[in-house]
Amino acid sequence: MIESERTRLGASLQVPLLTALLIVVLVTLVLPPLIFLLKASVMIGDTPSHTHFGLDHFAAVLGSRRFVASSINSLLFAAGSAVVALVFGWVSAWIVERTNTPLKPLAYLTAIISLGTPYILYVSAWLLVLGKAGPVNQLYRSLTGASDVLIDVYSMPGMIMVEGFLWSPLAFLLVGATLRNTNPELEEAARMSGAGLWATIKRITLRLSLPSILALAMLVFIRAVEAFEVPALVGLPGRVSVLTTDIYSNMVAKAPPDIGGASALSVLMLLLVLLLLYGYGRLSRHAERFATVTGKGFRARAFDLGRLRYAAAAVLILNFVLLLLVPVAMLVWVSLLPFYQPVSAAALKLVTLDNYRTVLSPEHLDLIANTLVVAVATATIAMALTFIAAWLSVRRAPGGLMLDRLATIPLVFPGLVLGIAVMQLFLNVPVPLYGTLGILVWAFVINYLPYGMRYSASGMLQIHRELEEVAQMCGASPFTRLRRIVAPLLAPALLAGWLFIFLMAARVLSLPILLAGPRSQTMAVTLFDLWTNGQGTELAALGLIWSMLMAMIAAIFYALARRSAAAALARA
Amino acid sequence: MKRPRFALTAVLLLAATSARAADASLIDGAKKEGEVVWYTTQIISQLVRPMSAAFERKYGIKVRSTRANSTELSVKIINESRAGRPQSDIFDGTSTVVVLKKEGYVLKWLPDPAKAYPAQYKDPEGYWVANNLFFMTPGFNTSLVPRGSEPRSYEALLDPRWRGKMVWSTSATSSGGPGFIGTVLTEMGEAKGMAYLRELAKQKVVNVAGAAREVLDQVIAGEYPLALQIFNHHTVISAKKGAPVDWIRMEPVTGTLSVLSVHKDAPHPNAAKLLADFIISGEGQQIFRAAEYLPADPTVPPLTPSLTPEGGKFRTHFFTPEQTEDQMPGWKKIHDDLFR
């Protein structure tokens, strides 16, 4: 009796200790950059000896007409991108997961390769395709004889389209995972009761996946508010300013940089995102109602679409052509040229492999190694932290809510601003991380905590607590429960999260751009340098080689994630 | 009479030997350091790569480089230096050095070969020396704009046919919109200049958030017919590869120096001096020449002489690093107000 009492006491202490430890870790990660940002936003004067605190920066930002315009643009851009990404993602995920449509592998191929592609590469590919001199407008001019353009990609619709495309593979994978884990009993019941296909989708499928769709929409929305690549490459030339490009202009396009103004603007963005997060919190409060993974076994059955399945296959083909074939073909074309030229028979004479020869040099091996180290370390640390945090938070352990909030705070940081904040931090504390890969990992972990948390938490939300309650009644300690019940069931979500963070850390630019030093270059930074240096043809060659490598890694991990999902379900 | 001459010879001899000795110990020290970090504004594929390769071949010392524009580089160097963690050994740019000099992060030292350089290519106080010259002009796509119909004067840029067809960099340097504004104001004066710029703003010049090299590439690709404030030698480099592009001798041309300095607290002080010395030396200047850049060393003539004011017979407004740095915030503000 005494023995088992002690075990229970030990077990009951494990959770609070774990929570406390995790809170300390997250606070150490998350708060210092925030404090630096806030401090910079109220610090007036640019020399260290002549400073005082004040709200001048805020007054200047709020008083400008540009702020209003940029805010509206940011919201429009983010909302539009979320809609595009979710429509593309949801439609193809539903076709793949719930119907007997042929050519399903095409959708995975599209998603996986797109996920491996650095933003910079993807965006420049689309600018080449849709630009004034691109094949689309070229075709339009030769067909109609017009001298104008059909599509002006350097515009708000152009920005929304490219950003939406950027996020639709992710939406596809996430919606797919939710649909796969959703018990189809209700859908089947509806079908048997005589409901048509559309009625079933509308009244059952969409409603059941509503929380995950909304959560995903929020994710894309927030990320699009913070997006940098598309606003910089597409928005700036088109004179569409958003909040992030305003911050960027304050930081680097101005001599001397207006760090105060940039920080004040960032703090305002932070408040905006907080507001959005509040809405999201209210939304997911009653998540248990939507628990769709229970102790019951099920096997999803595909709808027979009849002849409609050819139309569905056409959608998948269109998806593949738009999201993958066209941009890749354009990049291959450019990578074979000594300088940009529109697609034409005349330009074929210029074709050369010089760019590939240049980028296949030993110095790029360093670059690849650096990038892989940063991405692997970031993904592993972030998922390990958020796995436990999500469990504590979803199971309402004391302090669990705080963990969730802490891990979510970094969402308010645009990557660019987090880069500035982390840089200032390590320049001022006696920890020798500056100029190493360590500072990149540190910043990336902060940046991706919220995403790790969303993956882990949305996975957790789907696991009904009844499984753990059974284990608890059988005397399993919290760690045993974590290890034997939660981890295996959560494995698909964890692996998907790991994969996502790995690929993001390997492809994203806005964060490392300010932190990468001469000894810690990463692929995205090099690709950006190639772009700003006007070495677009080398960019295409290097980017294609890198994307192929990343696509292979993405495919391996995706296969792993699927298999462990099946295994977890079989065990359940 | 004999003795002073002997003394002079002795002094010269001594100076020569000590210079050589310093060189030997410099090379020794540099080799021990093993690497050197170059913060540069030069285009990697065109210049930094061949320069680094030649240096590595000669001394076996690894060159690591990071490229950004002048402003970004100075922000980076200030941040690192204030925290006592400088990463760069040498740096270049059209105005990078000025603010760094004020902050006290620049070594007061000039490489030996700089002695033979004209006075206007060196800082009178000895903090920088020019490694090459830049001339900013418009450039045009020769397939889209038939030769002869390109605009040849500032007034011609106001022709409605160029509305929405011109592109420049947003970079707050002499090779961006702000640099163009600076030349216009210097040439026309405040009142006339501003009136001109207000007219130009109606032409909706397109902003690109990249370097002037990227701006020119978009023109070569046919995205826009006309680029403003690009480097004239870049058009020659591209045209050599067969690109449909040329530059326009629109007077006055903006002239600047790309200048080189050594960081006061360089992590690799010997390798820093050795690389600076190499870039300024005849050997380094030949690499500029071979790359179609315009060497600062007057004894190394450019490969294409017409790119310089003397060879091309064009009038130039020359801006020193200090002038550029002092006036840039004002030019940048006008750019923001009128063109964004």
Short mmCIF file of N, CA and C in Angstrom, two decimals, chain A residues 111-118 368 371-372 375-376 498-507 523 542-558:
data_model
loop_
_atom_site.label_atom_id
_atom_site.label_comp_id
_atom_site.label_asym_id
_atom_site.label_seq_id
_atom_site.Cartn_x
_atom_site.Cartn_y
_atom_site.Cartn_z
N ALA A 111 2.56 18.09 -53.87
CA ALA A 111 2.70 18.68 -52.54
C ALA A 111 4.11 18.52 -52.02
N ILE A 112 4.67 17.33 -52.19
CA ILE A 112 5.97 17.06 -51.58
C ILE A 112 7.06 17.88 -52.25
N ILE A 113 7.04 17.93 -53.57
CA ILE A 113 8.08 18.71 -54.25
C ILE A 113 7.91 20.20 -53.94
N SER A 114 6.67 20.67 -53.91
CA SER A 114 6.45 22.09 -53.59
C SER A 114 6.97 22.41 -52.21
N LEU A 115 6.76 21.48 -51.27
CA LEU A 115 7.21 21.74 -49.91
C LEU A 115 8.73 21.84 -49.82
N GLY A 116 9.42 21.17 -50.74
CA GLY A 116 10.86 21.21 -50.70
C GLY A 116 11.45 22.44 -51.38
N THR A 117 10.60 23.19 -52.05
CA THR A 117 11.10 24.30 -52.85
C THR A 117 11.23 25.57 -52.02
N PRO A 118 12.40 26.19 -51.99
CA PRO A 118 12.52 27.45 -51.27
C PRO A 118 11.58 28.51 -51.86
N ILE A 368 25.12 23.24 -48.21
CA ILE A 368 24.10 22.20 -48.03
C ILE A 368 24.21 21.61 -46.63
N THR A 371 22.83 24.02 -44.02
CA THR A 371 21.38 24.11 -44.06
C THR A 371 20.73 22.88 -43.42
N LEU A 372 21.28 21.71 -43.73
CA LEU A 372 20.72 20.48 -43.17
C LEU A 372 20.88 20.45 -41.65
N ALA A 375 18.32 22.81 -40.11
CA ALA A 375 16.94 22.36 -40.26
C ALA A 375 16.64 21.16 -39.36
N VAL A 376 17.58 20.20 -39.31
CA VAL A 376 17.36 19.01 -38.48
C VAL A 376 17.31 19.40 -37.01
N TRP A 498 7.45 17.67 -37.70
CA TRP A 498 8.90 17.66 -37.86
C TRP A 498 9.26 17.97 -39.30
N LEU A 499 8.56 17.27 -40.18
CA LEU A 499 8.80 17.45 -41.61
C LEU A 499 8.55 18.90 -42.03
N PHE A 500 7.43 19.42 -41.54
CA PHE A 500 7.07 20.78 -41.89
C PHE A 500 8.15 21.76 -41.42
N ILE A 501 8.55 21.63 -40.16
CA ILE A 501 9.53 22.56 -39.62
C ILE A 501 10.88 22.38 -40.32
N PHE A 502 11.25 21.14 -40.55
CA PHE A 502 12.50 20.87 -41.27
C PHE A 502 12.50 21.59 -42.62
N LEU A 503 11.42 21.38 -43.36
CA LEU A 503 11.37 21.96 -44.71
C LEU A 503 11.29 23.48 -44.65
N MET A 504 10.56 24.01 -43.68
CA MET A 504 10.46 25.46 -43.55
C MET A 504 11.82 26.06 -43.21
N ALA A 505 12.47 25.47 -42.21
CA ALA A 505 13.76 26.00 -41.78
C ALA A 505 14.77 25.93 -42.92
N ALA A 506 14.59 24.95 -43.80
CA ALA A 506 15.52 24.83 -44.91
C ALA A 506 15.19 25.80 -46.04
N ARG A 507 13.94 26.30 -46.07
CA ARG A 507 13.56 27.08 -47.24
C ARG A 507 13.32 28.56 -46.93
N MET A 523 21.10 27.86 -47.46
CA MET A 523 20.69 27.82 -48.85
C MET A 523 19.78 29.00 -49.22
N LEU A 542 20.99 26.17 -59.02
CA LEU A 542 21.23 25.76 -57.64
C LEU A 542 19.92 25.38 -56.95
N GLY A 543 18.90 26.20 -57.18
CA GLY A 543 17.60 25.96 -56.56
C GLY A 543 16.99 24.64 -56.99
N LEU A 544 17.12 24.31 -58.26
CA LEU A 544 16.55 23.04 -58.75
C LEU A 544 17.26 21.85 -58.12
N ILE A 545 18.59 21.92 -58.06
CA ILE A 545 19.34 20.81 -57.46
C ILE A 545 18.93 20.64 -56.00
N TRP A 546 18.87 21.76 -55.29
CA TRP A 546 18.50 21.74 -53.87
C TRP A 546 17.07 21.23 -53.68
N SER A 547 16.15 21.68 -54.51
CA SER A 547 14.76 21.25 -54.37
C SER A 547 14.62 19.76 -54.60
N MET A 548 15.42 19.24 -55.53
CA MET A 548 15.36 17.79 -55.79
C MET A 548 15.77 17.04 -54.53
N LEU A 549 16.86 17.50 -53.93
CA LEU A 549 17.34 16.87 -52.70
C LEU A 549 16.27 16.95 -51.61
N MET A 550 15.69 18.14 -51.45
CA MET A 550 14.69 18.34 -50.40
C MET A 550 13.43 17.52 -50.68
N ALA A 551 13.07 17.41 -51.95
CA ALA A 551 11.87 16.65 -52.30
C ALA A 551 12.07 15.19 -51.93
N MET A 552 13.30 14.70 -52.12
CA MET A 552 13.57 13.30 -51.76
C MET A 552 13.42 13.12 -50.25
N ILE A 553 13.98 14.06 -49.49
CA ILE A 553 13.87 13.98 -48.03
C ILE A 553 12.40 14.08 -47.63
N ALA A 554 11.69 15.01 -48.26
CA ALA A 554 10.28 15.18 -47.94
C ALA A 554 9.52 13.89 -48.22
N ALA A 555 9.85 13.22 -49.33
CA ALA A 555 9.15 11.99 -49.69
C ALA A 555 9.41 10.89 -48.67
N ILE A 556 10.67 10.77 -48.25
CA ILE A 556 11.02 9.73 -47.27
C ILE A 556 10.23 9.94 -45.98
N PHE A 557 10.25 11.19 -45.49
CA PHE A 557 9.57 11.45 -44.24
C PHE A 557 8.06 11.35 -44.38
N TYR A 558 7.57 11.70 -45.56
CA TYR A 558 6.13 11.58 -45.74
C TYR A 558 5.71 10.12 -45.69
#
